[in-house]
Amino acid sequence: MATETTSAAEASAPGMPQLDVTTFGNQIFWLLLALVAIYFVLSRVALPRIAAILAERQGTITNDIAAAEDLKAKAEEAEAAYDKALADARAEAQRISAETKATIQADLDVAIAKADAEIAAKAAESEKAIAEIRAGAMEAVTEVAKNTAQEIVAVLGGKADAKSITSAVTARMKG
Amino acid sequence: MEGDIAQMGQFIGAGLAAIGSGAAAIGVGHVAGNFLAGALRNPSAAAGQTATLFIGIAFAEALGIFAFLVALLLMFAV
Amino acid sequence: MADEAKSGGGLEFHPMDQFIVKPLFGEAGDAVHWYTVTNVTLWLALAILAVIGLLVLTTSKRAVVPSRGQSIAEMAYGFVYKMVEDVTGKDGLRYFPYIMTLFMFILCANFLGLIPMSFTTTSHIAVTAIMGFGVFFAVTILGFVKNGASFLSLFWVSSAPLPLRPILAVIEIISYFVRPVSHSIRLAGNMMAGHAVLKVFAGFAQVTAVAPVAILGVVAIYGLEVLVSAIQAYVFTILTCVYLKDALHPHH
C-alpha cells in the first residue's frame, strides 16, 4: 500500500487519482486553456451584452414610468376639462330651459288672451244670432197666428178686417 | 498484507483523523445555529448577513476538510 | 487494490475510480502527457460549452422582457455583480469579469460532475490549486501594487493591545499563507468527498437486503450534492471577493 503511490500511474490502482502527479501537467494545461476561453467569452461577449440588456431595461422602465406619469397628468387634465365642460353644459342647459320656459309662457299667455278674445267675440255673435233668430221666430209666429186667425174667422163666416185681427193677436200674444 | 502493522497504523490513523470531520460538523452547526438565533431575534438584519454566514461556515468547514484530507493521505498516500 | 479485495468479501467498492484521469482516445494504460486529450479535456470543454449556453446563447435575442434562459443569465450576472459590489466595494468591480469567470466555471463544472458517469474536474486538487493559488498570487501582487508597503498593515492589527500585536501578526501571516491551501482544498475536498460517498452508497446497493435503503441514500446524498455544488461555487467566489477586498483595502 505504502509503495503503491509511486506506481499510481497505473490507472486501475485504487490510490487517490488526485495525487497522481503525472496527470497534473495535463490537467493544469487544459484548465488554463478553459479558464482563458471562458474569460474571453465572458469579457468579450456575454458580460457586455448582459450589461447592455440590463441598462436598456432600466432605461425602458424609467422611460415607461415617465410616460405613465405624463399620461396620468394628461388624464387628470382631461378629467378636469371634462368636469368643467359638464358643469358648463349643465348651466347652459338650465339657462336654455328657463328661457324656453319663459318664451313658451309668453306665447301661451298671448295665445290664451287671443283665444279668450275670440271666444268672447264668438259668444257675442252667437248671442246676436240667437236674438235675431228669436225675433224672426216671434214675427213668424205672429204672422202664422194672424193668418190662422183670419182663416178661422173666414171659415166661421165672419168677415174680419186685418186691423182688428192684428190687434187681437198682438193682444193675445202679449198676454 | 496479514500482520502488516504499518498498514494497521495507517488505517487507525485515518479513522482518528476522520473524527475531525465530526468536529467540523459541530463547528458548522454552531455557526448556523447562532446565525438562526440571531436572525430570529432581528429578522430585518438577517438578509444582509447571509454572506457572512457562508464565509463563517466555509472557514469552519475548511478545517474539517483538512481532517478529511489527512485521513485520505493516510489511507492512500503515505 | 489489495485492501479492496480484503474488505470486500463480494462487495466491490471503487469510490476513487471515478476520479482517474485517462486518455480519451487509445488504451487505458497510455501515458498522460500534458497535451494528451483526456477526460479532463472533455469535461472542461463541456463546462465551457455550458457557460456559453447559459450566458451567450440565452441572451442572443437581447429581449427587454426576458425569456426563461435569459432570466437565468441575468440572475447569475446580477448575483455575482452584487456580491462583488457588496464585498469589495465599487473599486472592486473592475475585477468582476475575472470573478465571474471563476464562478461560472466552478458552477458549471460542479453541476456537470453530478451527471452520472461523468468526470468532476473540480474534484482534482491540481485544478482547484491552480485557481486557489492563482487568486492568492493575483491578490497579493495587486495588494502590493495598489498599496505598496502599507499592504503589510494587513498583518498589523492596530486595534489590538500593543503587546499582543506581534503574536497576532504571526497568526495573521500564517492564516494568510494558509488561505490558498484551504481555498483550493475546500472545493476539491467537498466535491471529492461527496462523489466518493455517492459511490460508496451505490456500492451498498449491490446487497439486495439493503438496496432500497442504499438507493434512497443515494438520492438523498445526490440532493445534498446539488446543494453543495452551488454553495461551494458561491463560497469560492465570495472568498475570492474577500481576499480581493483585503488587497484593495488592507486597513482594518
Short mmCIF file of C-alpha atoms in Angstrom, two decimals:
data_model
loop_
_atom_site.label_atom_id
_atom_site.label_comp_id
_atom_site.label_asym_id
_atom_site.label_seq_id
_atom_site.Cartn_x
_atom_site.Cartn_y
_atom_site.Cartn_z
CA MET A 1 0.00 0.00 0.00
CA ALA A 2 2.64 2.45 1.05
CA THR A 3 4.66 1.83 -2.05
CA GLU A 4 1.69 1.97 -4.32
CA THR A 5 1.62 5.71 -4.64
CA THR A 6 4.77 5.65 -6.66
CA SER A 7 3.08 3.38 -9.16
CA ALA A 8 -0.17 5.27 -9.10
CA ALA A 9 0.21 5.90 -12.79
CA GLU A 10 -1.34 2.51 -13.26
CA ALA A 11 -4.85 3.70 -13.90
CA SER A 12 -6.57 0.88 -12.11
CA ALA A 13 -4.72 1.41 -8.85
CA PRO A 14 -7.10 2.29 -6.01
CA GLY A 15 -4.90 5.08 -4.71
CA MET A 16 -6.01 8.66 -4.91
CA PRO A 17 -6.06 9.76 -8.55
CA GLN A 18 -5.90 13.34 -7.23
CA LEU A 19 -2.37 12.73 -6.01
CA ASP A 20 -1.13 11.20 -9.24
CA VAL A 21 1.48 13.80 -10.13
CA THR A 22 1.90 12.51 -13.66
CA THR A 23 -1.51 13.86 -14.67
CA PHE A 24 -1.02 17.31 -13.13
CA GLY A 25 0.58 18.81 -16.21
CA ASN A 26 -2.26 17.65 -18.36
CA GLN A 27 -4.95 19.00 -16.03
CA ILE A 28 -3.23 22.32 -15.49
CA PHE A 29 -2.73 22.83 -19.20
CA TRP A 30 -6.32 22.15 -20.11
CA LEU A 31 -7.64 24.07 -17.11
CA LEU A 32 -5.71 27.18 -18.05
CA LEU A 33 -6.95 26.83 -21.60
CA ALA A 34 -10.53 26.51 -20.38
CA LEU A 35 -10.29 29.44 -17.99
CA VAL A 36 -8.80 31.69 -20.65
CA ALA A 37 -11.51 30.62 -23.08
CA ILE A 38 -14.28 31.31 -20.58
CA TYR A 39 -12.70 34.62 -19.64
CA PHE A 40 -12.64 35.77 -23.25
CA VAL A 41 -16.16 34.58 -23.93
CA LEU A 42 -17.41 36.38 -20.85
CA SER A 43 -15.47 39.62 -21.13
CA ARG A 44 -15.91 40.00 -24.88
CA VAL A 45 -19.44 38.74 -25.45
CA ALA A 46 -21.55 37.75 -22.51
CA LEU A 47 -20.95 40.40 -19.87
CA PRO A 48 -21.16 43.48 -22.11
CA ARG A 49 -24.29 42.05 -23.67
CA ILE A 50 -26.00 41.34 -20.35
CA ALA A 51 -24.93 44.73 -19.01
CA ALA A 52 -26.38 46.35 -22.13
CA ILE A 53 -29.61 44.41 -21.73
CA LEU A 54 -29.93 45.40 -18.08
CA ALA A 55 -29.14 49.04 -18.86
CA GLU A 56 -31.64 49.02 -21.69
CA ARG A 57 -34.27 47.54 -19.41
CA GLN A 58 -33.52 50.13 -16.77
CA GLY A 59 -33.87 52.83 -19.39
CA THR A 60 -37.09 51.37 -20.69
CA ILE A 61 -38.52 51.16 -17.19
CA THR A 62 -37.54 54.74 -16.42
CA ASN A 63 -39.00 55.94 -19.71
CA ASP A 64 -42.16 53.97 -19.18
CA ILE A 65 -42.59 55.36 -15.70
CA ALA A 66 -42.08 58.89 -17.02
CA ALA A 67 -44.53 58.23 -19.83
CA ALA A 68 -47.02 56.81 -17.35
CA GLU A 69 -46.67 59.91 -15.16
CA ASP A 70 -47.19 62.04 -18.24
CA LEU A 71 -50.26 60.14 -19.27
CA LYS A 72 -51.61 60.31 -15.76
CA ALA A 73 -51.19 64.09 -15.71
CA LYS A 74 -52.86 64.28 -19.08
CA ALA A 75 -55.70 62.11 -17.90
CA GLU A 76 -56.17 64.32 -14.85
CA GLU A 77 -56.17 67.40 -17.07
CA ALA A 78 -58.69 65.80 -19.36
CA GLU A 79 -60.83 64.87 -16.40
CA ALA A 80 -60.78 68.44 -15.12
CA ALA A 81 -61.67 69.73 -18.58
CA TYR A 82 -64.44 67.22 -18.82
CA ASP A 83 -65.80 68.22 -15.43
CA LYS A 84 -65.71 71.88 -16.43
CA ALA A 85 -67.43 71.17 -19.72
CA LEU A 86 -70.03 69.14 -17.90
CA ALA A 87 -70.73 71.96 -15.45
CA ASP A 88 -70.88 74.50 -18.31
CA ALA A 89 -73.23 72.34 -20.24
CA ARG A 90 -75.41 71.87 -17.21
CA ALA A 91 -75.61 75.62 -16.61
CA GLU A 92 -76.27 76.24 -20.29
CA ALA A 93 -78.97 73.64 -20.29
CA GLN A 94 -80.55 75.23 -17.25
CA ARG A 95 -80.39 78.63 -18.85
CA ILE A 96 -81.88 77.38 -22.12
CA SER A 97 -84.55 75.53 -20.25
CA ALA A 98 -85.51 78.61 -18.25
CA GLU A 99 -85.51 80.80 -21.37
CA THR A 100 -87.60 78.33 -23.28
CA LYS A 101 -89.99 78.10 -20.40
CA ALA A 102 -90.32 81.87 -20.33
CA THR A 103 -90.86 82.07 -24.09
CA ILE A 104 -93.38 79.32 -24.01
CA GLN A 105 -95.15 81.01 -21.10
CA ALA A 106 -95.30 84.27 -23.03
CA ASP A 107 -96.54 82.59 -26.18
CA LEU A 108 -99.02 80.70 -24.13
CA ASP A 109 -100.28 83.85 -22.47
CA VAL A 110 -100.69 85.60 -25.81
CA ALA A 111 -102.44 82.61 -27.27
CA ILE A 112 -104.72 82.34 -24.27
CA ALA A 113 -105.61 86.05 -24.47
CA LYS A 114 -106.28 85.76 -28.16
CA ALA A 115 -108.35 82.66 -27.66
CA ASP A 116 -110.29 84.41 -24.91
CA ALA A 117 -110.96 87.38 -27.17
CA GLU A 118 -112.04 85.12 -30.00
CA ILE A 119 -114.25 83.17 -27.69
CA ALA A 120 -115.81 86.37 -26.39
CA ALA A 121 -116.39 87.62 -29.95
CA LYS A 122 -117.84 84.31 -30.98
CA ALA A 123 -120.11 84.30 -27.92
CA ALA A 124 -121.36 87.83 -28.68
CA GLU A 125 -122.01 86.93 -32.28
CA SER A 126 -123.83 83.83 -31.28
CA GLU A 127 -125.96 85.74 -28.84
CA LYS A 128 -126.78 88.25 -31.52
CA ALA A 129 -127.68 85.45 -33.91
CA ILE A 130 -129.81 83.81 -31.28
CA ALA A 131 -131.57 87.10 -30.63
CA GLU A 132 -132.21 87.59 -34.33
CA ILE A 133 -133.46 84.06 -34.67
CA ARG A 134 -135.69 84.61 -31.71
CA ALA A 135 -137.04 87.83 -33.16
CA GLY A 136 -137.50 86.15 -36.57
CA ALA A 137 -139.32 83.32 -34.91
CA MET A 138 -141.61 85.68 -32.97
CA GLU A 139 -142.53 87.53 -36.15
CA ALA A 140 -143.23 84.29 -37.95
CA VAL A 141 -145.37 83.10 -35.11
CA THR A 142 -147.30 86.39 -35.18
CA GLU A 143 -147.79 86.09 -38.94
CA VAL A 144 -148.91 82.49 -38.58
CA ALA A 145 -151.27 83.45 -35.82
CA LYS A 146 -152.76 86.34 -37.87
CA ASN A 147 -153.21 84.17 -40.92
CA THR A 148 -154.69 81.38 -38.90
CA ALA A 149 -157.00 83.71 -37.09
CA GLN A 150 -158.14 85.29 -40.40
CA GLU A 151 -158.75 81.86 -41.90
CA ILE A 152 -160.61 80.69 -38.86
CA VAL A 153 -162.73 83.83 -38.81
CA ALA A 154 -163.42 83.41 -42.57
CA VAL A 155 -164.41 79.79 -42.06
CA LEU A 156 -166.73 80.69 -39.25
CA GLY A 157 -168.39 83.01 -41.67
CA GLY A 158 -167.33 86.19 -40.18
CA LYS A 159 -165.70 88.90 -42.04
CA ALA A 160 -162.81 90.26 -40.11
CA ASP A 161 -160.62 93.04 -41.14
CA ALA A 162 -156.95 92.70 -40.90
CA LYS A 163 -156.62 95.55 -38.43
CA SER A 164 -158.73 94.08 -35.71
CA ILE A 165 -157.22 90.66 -36.12
CA THR A 166 -153.74 92.04 -35.84
CA SER A 167 -154.56 93.94 -32.71
CA ALA A 168 -156.31 90.94 -31.26
CA VAL A 169 -153.38 88.61 -31.99
CA THR A 170 -150.93 91.09 -30.66
CA ALA A 171 -153.02 91.49 -27.50
CA ARG A 172 -153.18 87.71 -27.08
CA MET A 173 -149.53 87.26 -27.69
CA LYS A 174 -148.66 89.87 -25.16
CA GLY A 175 -150.89 88.14 -22.64
CA MET B 1 -0.84 -7.99 3.90
CA GLU B 2 -1.51 -10.06 7.03
CA GLY B 3 0.24 -8.78 10.08
CA ASP B 4 1.33 -5.62 8.43
CA ILE B 5 1.48 -3.38 11.45
CA ALA B 6 2.29 -0.27 9.42
CA GLN B 7 -0.92 -0.62 7.45
CA MET B 8 -2.90 -1.12 10.61
CA GLY B 9 -1.40 2.09 11.90
CA GLN B 10 -2.40 3.85 8.72
CA PHE B 11 -5.99 2.77 8.98
CA ILE B 12 -6.25 3.58 12.65
CA GLY B 13 -4.72 6.98 12.00
CA ALA B 14 -7.08 7.60 9.12
CA GLY B 15 -10.04 6.71 11.29
CA LEU B 16 -8.85 9.01 14.05
CA ALA B 17 -8.33 11.81 11.56
CA ALA B 18 -11.85 11.33 10.31
CA ILE B 19 -13.09 12.33 13.78
CA GLY B 20 -12.04 15.83 12.78
CA SER B 21 -14.83 15.87 10.24
CA GLY B 22 -17.30 15.43 13.05
CA ALA B 23 -15.69 18.28 14.95
CA ALA B 24 -16.08 20.46 11.88
CA ALA B 25 -19.71 19.43 11.73
CA ILE B 26 -20.13 20.70 15.31
CA GLY B 27 -18.50 23.96 14.28
CA VAL B 28 -20.71 24.40 11.24
CA GLY B 29 -23.80 23.61 13.26
CA HIS B 30 -22.73 26.15 15.86
CA VAL B 31 -22.30 28.87 13.25
CA ALA B 32 -25.61 28.13 11.55
CA GLY B 33 -27.49 27.78 14.81
CA ASN B 34 -26.20 31.04 16.19
CA PHE B 35 -27.00 32.74 12.94
CA LEU B 36 -30.53 31.41 13.09
CA ALA B 37 -30.94 32.50 16.70
CA GLY B 38 -29.74 35.98 15.84
CA ALA B 39 -31.82 36.09 12.68
CA LEU B 40 -34.99 35.19 14.56
CA ARG B 41 -34.26 37.88 17.10
CA ASN B 42 -33.71 40.51 14.43
CA PRO B 43 -35.04 39.23 11.10
CA SER B 44 -34.57 42.54 9.31
CA ALA B 45 -30.81 42.40 9.76
CA ALA B 46 -30.50 38.76 8.74
CA ALA B 47 -30.73 39.21 4.99
CA GLY B 48 -27.60 41.32 4.85
CA GLN B 49 -25.57 38.83 6.81
CA THR B 50 -26.03 35.66 4.78
CA ALA B 51 -22.70 36.26 3.04
CA THR B 52 -21.00 36.43 6.42
CA LEU B 53 -22.81 33.25 7.39
CA PHE B 54 -21.46 31.41 4.39
CA ILE B 55 -17.96 32.72 4.95
CA GLY B 56 -18.10 31.55 8.57
CA ILE B 57 -19.40 28.15 7.54
CA ALA B 58 -16.70 27.89 4.89
CA PHE B 59 -13.95 28.64 7.40
CA ALA B 60 -15.33 26.15 9.89
CA GLU B 61 -15.74 23.56 7.21
CA ALA B 62 -12.24 24.06 5.79
CA LEU B 63 -10.71 22.69 8.96
CA GLY B 64 -12.92 19.64 8.74
CA ILE B 65 -11.82 19.19 5.16
CA PHE B 66 -8.23 19.30 6.39
CA ALA B 67 -9.00 16.41 8.73
CA PHE B 68 -10.63 14.56 5.87
CA LEU B 69 -7.57 15.23 3.75
CA VAL B 70 -5.28 13.87 6.43
CA ALA B 71 -7.41 10.74 6.54
CA LEU B 72 -7.21 10.35 2.79
CA LEU B 73 -3.48 10.96 2.77
CA LEU B 74 -3.00 8.32 5.44
CA MET B 75 -5.15 5.88 3.56
CA PHE B 76 -3.71 6.33 0.11
CA ALA B 77 -0.61 8.40 0.01
CA VAL B 78 1.64 7.57 2.94
CA MET C 1 -6.23 -2.95 -4.84
CA ALA C 2 -5.37 -5.43 -2.18
CA ASP C 3 -7.34 -3.72 0.58
CA GLU C 4 -10.43 -3.54 -1.64
CA ALA C 5 -10.31 -7.26 -2.17
CA LYS C 6 -9.80 -7.90 1.51
CA SER C 7 -12.54 -5.66 2.82
CA GLY C 8 -14.89 -6.58 0.00
CA GLY C 9 -15.87 -10.20 0.56
CA GLY C 10 -18.04 -9.95 -2.56
CA LEU C 11 -18.74 -6.22 -2.28
CA GLU C 12 -16.94 -4.11 -4.83
CA PHE C 13 -16.09 -0.57 -3.78
CA HIS C 14 -14.22 1.65 -6.15
CA PRO C 15 -15.14 5.10 -4.87
CA MET C 16 -11.99 6.68 -6.28
CA ASP C 17 -12.10 5.19 -9.75
CA GLN C 18 -14.34 7.98 -10.99
CA PHE C 19 -11.51 10.48 -10.47
CA ILE C 20 -8.96 8.70 -12.66
CA VAL C 21 -7.56 10.83 -15.45
CA LYS C 22 -7.36 8.73 -18.59
CA PRO C 23 -6.76 9.45 -22.24
CA LEU C 24 -9.92 9.86 -24.20
CA PHE C 25 -8.54 8.04 -27.21
CA GLY C 26 -6.36 4.98 -27.10
CA GLU C 27 -5.63 2.43 -24.41
CA ALA C 28 -6.44 2.93 -20.75
CA GLY C 29 -2.84 2.49 -19.72
CA ASP C 30 -1.37 5.07 -22.09
CA ALA C 31 0.84 7.70 -20.62
CA VAL C 32 -0.80 11.06 -19.93
CA HIS C 33 1.32 13.86 -21.34
CA TRP C 34 0.46 17.48 -20.79
CA TYR C 35 -1.04 17.74 -24.25
CA THR C 36 -2.93 14.45 -24.22
CA VAL C 37 -6.66 14.76 -24.83
CA THR C 38 -8.11 13.21 -21.70
CA ASN C 39 -11.48 13.05 -19.98
CA VAL C 40 -10.37 16.23 -18.20
CA THR C 41 -10.28 17.91 -21.59
CA LEU C 42 -13.71 16.60 -22.47
CA TRP C 43 -15.40 17.81 -19.29
CA LEU C 44 -13.60 21.14 -19.29
CA ALA C 45 -14.79 21.65 -22.85
CA LEU C 46 -18.31 20.76 -21.78
CA ALA C 47 -18.03 23.28 -18.96
CA ILE C 48 -17.04 25.95 -21.49
CA LEU C 49 -20.00 24.97 -23.66
CA ALA C 50 -22.29 25.11 -20.64
CA VAL C 51 -21.08 28.60 -19.80
CA ILE C 52 -21.58 29.71 -23.39
CA GLY C 53 -25.00 28.10 -23.47
CA LEU C 54 -26.01 29.74 -20.20
CA LEU C 55 -24.70 33.22 -20.78
CA VAL C 56 -24.31 33.74 -24.52
CA LEU C 57 -26.96 31.72 -26.34
CA THR C 58 -29.76 32.61 -23.94
CA THR C 59 -29.11 36.32 -24.30
CA SER C 60 -28.77 36.32 -28.08
CA LYS C 61 -32.23 37.88 -28.50
CA ARG C 62 -31.44 40.78 -26.13
CA ALA C 63 -35.09 40.87 -25.17
CA VAL C 64 -36.26 43.63 -22.85
CA VAL C 65 -38.77 41.19 -21.43
CA PRO C 66 -36.51 38.21 -20.75
CA SER C 67 -37.18 34.64 -21.68
CA ARG C 68 -36.58 31.91 -19.12
CA GLY C 69 -33.00 31.29 -20.21
CA GLN C 70 -32.21 34.97 -20.35
CA SER C 71 -33.53 35.43 -16.81
CA ILE C 72 -31.08 32.77 -15.62
CA ALA C 73 -28.19 34.55 -17.31
CA GLU C 74 -29.29 37.88 -15.86
CA MET C 75 -29.73 36.37 -12.41
CA ALA C 76 -26.23 34.86 -12.48
CA TYR C 77 -24.83 38.18 -13.64
CA GLY C 78 -26.71 40.18 -11.03
CA PHE C 79 -25.86 37.73 -8.27
CA VAL C 80 -22.10 37.88 -8.83
CA TYR C 81 -22.16 41.60 -9.61
CA LYS C 82 -23.94 42.37 -6.35
CA MET C 83 -21.61 40.05 -4.45
CA VAL C 84 -18.52 41.80 -5.80
CA GLU C 85 -20.01 45.21 -5.15
CA ASP C 86 -21.13 44.37 -1.61
CA VAL C 87 -17.90 42.74 -0.51
CA THR C 88 -15.17 44.67 -2.29
CA GLY C 89 -16.91 47.96 -2.91
CA LYS C 90 -17.18 49.99 -6.10
CA ASP C 91 -13.49 49.80 -6.99
CA GLY C 92 -13.62 46.01 -6.97
CA LEU C 93 -16.00 46.00 -9.93
CA ARG C 94 -13.01 46.28 -12.26
CA TYR C 95 -12.20 42.68 -11.44
CA PHE C 96 -15.77 41.49 -11.90
CA PRO C 97 -15.10 39.59 -15.18
CA TYR C 98 -12.37 37.50 -13.53
CA ILE C 99 -14.58 36.63 -10.60
CA MET C 100 -17.50 35.89 -12.90
CA THR C 101 -15.21 33.57 -14.88
CA LEU C 102 -14.28 31.66 -11.74
CA PHE C 103 -17.87 31.47 -10.54
CA MET C 104 -19.36 30.30 -13.82
CA PHE C 105 -16.58 27.79 -14.41
CA ILE C 106 -16.84 26.25 -10.94
CA LEU C 107 -20.62 26.23 -11.01
CA CYS C 108 -20.81 24.54 -14.41
CA ALA C 109 -18.01 22.10 -13.65
CA ASN C 110 -19.62 21.14 -10.33
CA PHE C 111 -23.02 20.59 -11.89
CA LEU C 112 -21.59 18.71 -14.87
CA GLY C 113 -19.75 16.47 -12.42
CA LEU C 114 -23.10 15.46 -10.94
CA ILE C 115 -24.16 13.81 -14.18
CA PRO C 116 -23.78 10.05 -13.64
CA MET C 117 -20.66 8.52 -15.24
CA SER C 118 -19.17 11.97 -15.66
CA PHE C 119 -15.82 13.24 -14.52
CA THR C 120 -15.65 16.02 -11.94
CA THR C 121 -12.84 18.34 -12.90
CA THR C 122 -13.20 20.43 -9.74
CA SER C 123 -12.61 17.38 -7.54
CA HIS C 124 -8.95 17.43 -8.52
CA ILE C 125 -6.54 19.27 -6.29
CA ALA C 126 -4.42 20.17 -9.29
CA VAL C 127 -7.35 22.07 -10.82
CA THR C 128 -8.53 23.83 -7.68
CA ALA C 129 -4.99 24.58 -6.53
CA ILE C 130 -4.30 26.40 -9.77
CA MET C 131 -7.37 28.53 -9.18
CA GLY C 132 -6.71 28.97 -5.47
CA PHE C 133 -3.05 29.88 -5.86
CA GLY C 134 -3.88 31.95 -8.91
CA VAL C 135 -6.25 34.03 -6.80
CA PHE C 136 -3.69 34.15 -3.98
CA PHE C 137 -0.83 35.42 -6.14
CA ALA C 138 -3.01 37.79 -8.10
CA VAL C 139 -4.43 39.29 -4.94
CA THR C 140 -1.05 39.55 -3.20
CA ILE C 141 0.59 41.23 -6.17
CA LEU C 142 -2.40 43.50 -6.57
CA GLY C 143 -2.21 44.44 -2.90
CA PHE C 144 1.43 45.44 -3.18
CA VAL C 145 0.88 47.29 -6.44
CA LYS C 146 -2.09 49.23 -5.10
CA ASN C 147 -0.88 49.94 -1.59
CA GLY C 148 2.87 49.50 -1.68
CA ALA C 149 4.43 48.56 1.62
CA SER C 150 1.35 49.65 3.54
CA PHE C 151 -0.24 46.44 2.35
CA LEU C 152 1.70 44.82 5.21
CA SER C 153 -0.53 46.67 7.67
CA LEU C 154 -2.97 43.88 6.92
CA PHE C 155 -0.92 41.80 9.35
CA TRP C 156 -0.55 44.51 11.98
CA VAL C 157 -3.82 44.57 13.85
CA SER C 158 -3.83 48.16 15.06
CA SER C 159 -6.98 47.69 17.12
CA ALA C 160 -5.34 45.10 19.41
CA PRO C 161 -3.25 45.98 22.52
CA LEU C 162 0.38 46.62 21.65
CA PRO C 163 1.93 43.58 23.36
CA LEU C 164 -0.44 41.26 21.53
CA ARG C 165 0.25 42.68 18.10
CA PRO C 166 3.42 40.67 17.24
CA ILE C 167 1.70 37.46 18.19
CA LEU C 168 -1.36 38.41 16.19
CA ALA C 169 0.90 39.34 13.28
CA VAL C 170 2.41 35.86 13.28
CA ILE C 171 -1.07 34.31 13.36
CA GLU C 172 -2.27 36.63 10.60
CA ILE C 173 0.68 35.79 8.40
CA ILE C 174 0.19 32.07 8.88
CA SER C 175 -3.50 32.37 8.15
CA TYR C 176 -2.72 34.47 5.09
CA PHE C 177 -0.49 31.77 3.66
CA VAL C 178 -2.94 29.01 4.55
CA ARG C 179 -5.63 30.83 2.57
CA PRO C 180 -4.84 29.40 -0.87
CA VAL C 181 -4.48 25.93 0.57
CA SER C 182 -7.83 26.00 2.31
CA HIS C 183 -9.36 27.85 -0.60
CA SER C 184 -8.48 25.13 -3.07
CA ILE C 185 -8.73 22.10 -0.83
CA ARG C 186 -12.19 23.13 0.39
CA LEU C 187 -13.58 22.92 -3.11
CA ALA C 188 -11.72 19.77 -4.15
CA GLY C 189 -12.37 18.06 -0.82
CA ASN C 190 -16.08 18.83 -0.89
CA MET C 191 -16.53 17.57 -4.41
CA MET C 192 -14.35 14.51 -3.90
CA ALA C 193 -15.95 13.55 -0.59
CA GLY C 194 -19.46 13.97 -1.94
CA HIS C 195 -18.83 11.91 -5.03
CA ALA C 196 -16.97 9.22 -3.09
CA VAL C 197 -19.86 8.96 -0.63
CA LEU C 198 -22.27 8.60 -3.55
CA LYS C 199 -20.16 5.76 -4.91
CA VAL C 200 -19.98 4.05 -1.52
CA PHE C 201 -23.75 4.19 -1.16
CA ALA C 202 -24.12 2.91 -4.71
CA GLY C 203 -21.77 0.08 -3.76
CA PHE C 204 -24.10 -0.90 -0.90
CA ALA C 205 -26.89 -1.28 -3.44
CA GLN C 206 -25.23 -4.50 -4.56
CA VAL C 207 -26.58 -6.19 -1.45
CA THR C 208 -30.22 -6.97 -2.03
CA ALA C 209 -31.19 -6.61 1.63
CA VAL C 210 -30.07 -3.02 1.96
CA ALA C 211 -30.51 -1.98 -1.66
CA PRO C 212 -33.70 0.11 -1.13
CA VAL C 213 -32.12 1.98 1.76
CA ALA C 214 -28.92 2.44 -0.23
CA ILE C 215 -30.79 3.80 -3.23
CA LEU C 216 -32.76 6.19 -1.01
CA GLY C 217 -29.44 7.21 0.47
CA VAL C 218 -28.01 7.84 -2.98
CA VAL C 219 -30.99 10.03 -3.82
CA ALA C 220 -30.66 11.99 -0.59
CA ILE C 221 -26.91 12.43 -0.93
CA TYR C 222 -27.37 13.43 -4.55
CA GLY C 223 -29.76 16.17 -3.48
CA LEU C 224 -27.24 17.30 -0.89
CA GLU C 225 -24.52 17.29 -3.53
CA VAL C 226 -26.57 19.53 -5.82
CA LEU C 227 -26.78 21.98 -2.94
CA VAL C 228 -23.09 21.60 -2.10
CA SER C 229 -22.12 22.18 -5.74
CA ALA C 230 -23.85 25.54 -5.79
CA ILE C 231 -22.71 26.53 -2.31
CA GLN C 232 -19.08 25.67 -2.97
CA ALA C 233 -19.07 27.73 -6.14
CA TYR C 234 -20.59 30.58 -4.11
CA VAL C 235 -18.11 30.13 -1.26
CA PHE C 236 -15.11 30.01 -3.59
CA THR C 237 -16.30 33.19 -5.26
CA ILE C 238 -17.13 35.10 -2.13
CA LEU C 239 -13.80 34.17 -0.53
CA THR C 240 -12.11 35.44 -3.68
CA CYS C 241 -14.01 38.68 -3.16
CA VAL C 242 -12.97 38.82 0.49
CA TYR C 243 -9.31 38.34 -0.42
CA LEU C 244 -9.65 40.96 -3.11
CA LYS C 245 -11.14 43.35 -0.58
CA ASP C 246 -8.14 42.75 1.70
CA ALA C 247 -5.85 43.62 -1.18
CA LEU C 248 -7.73 46.79 -2.10
CA HIS C 249 -8.43 48.00 1.45
CA PRO C 250 -5.84 46.35 3.74
CA HIS C 251 -6.57 48.61 6.72
CA HIS C 252 -8.84 47.04 9.25
#
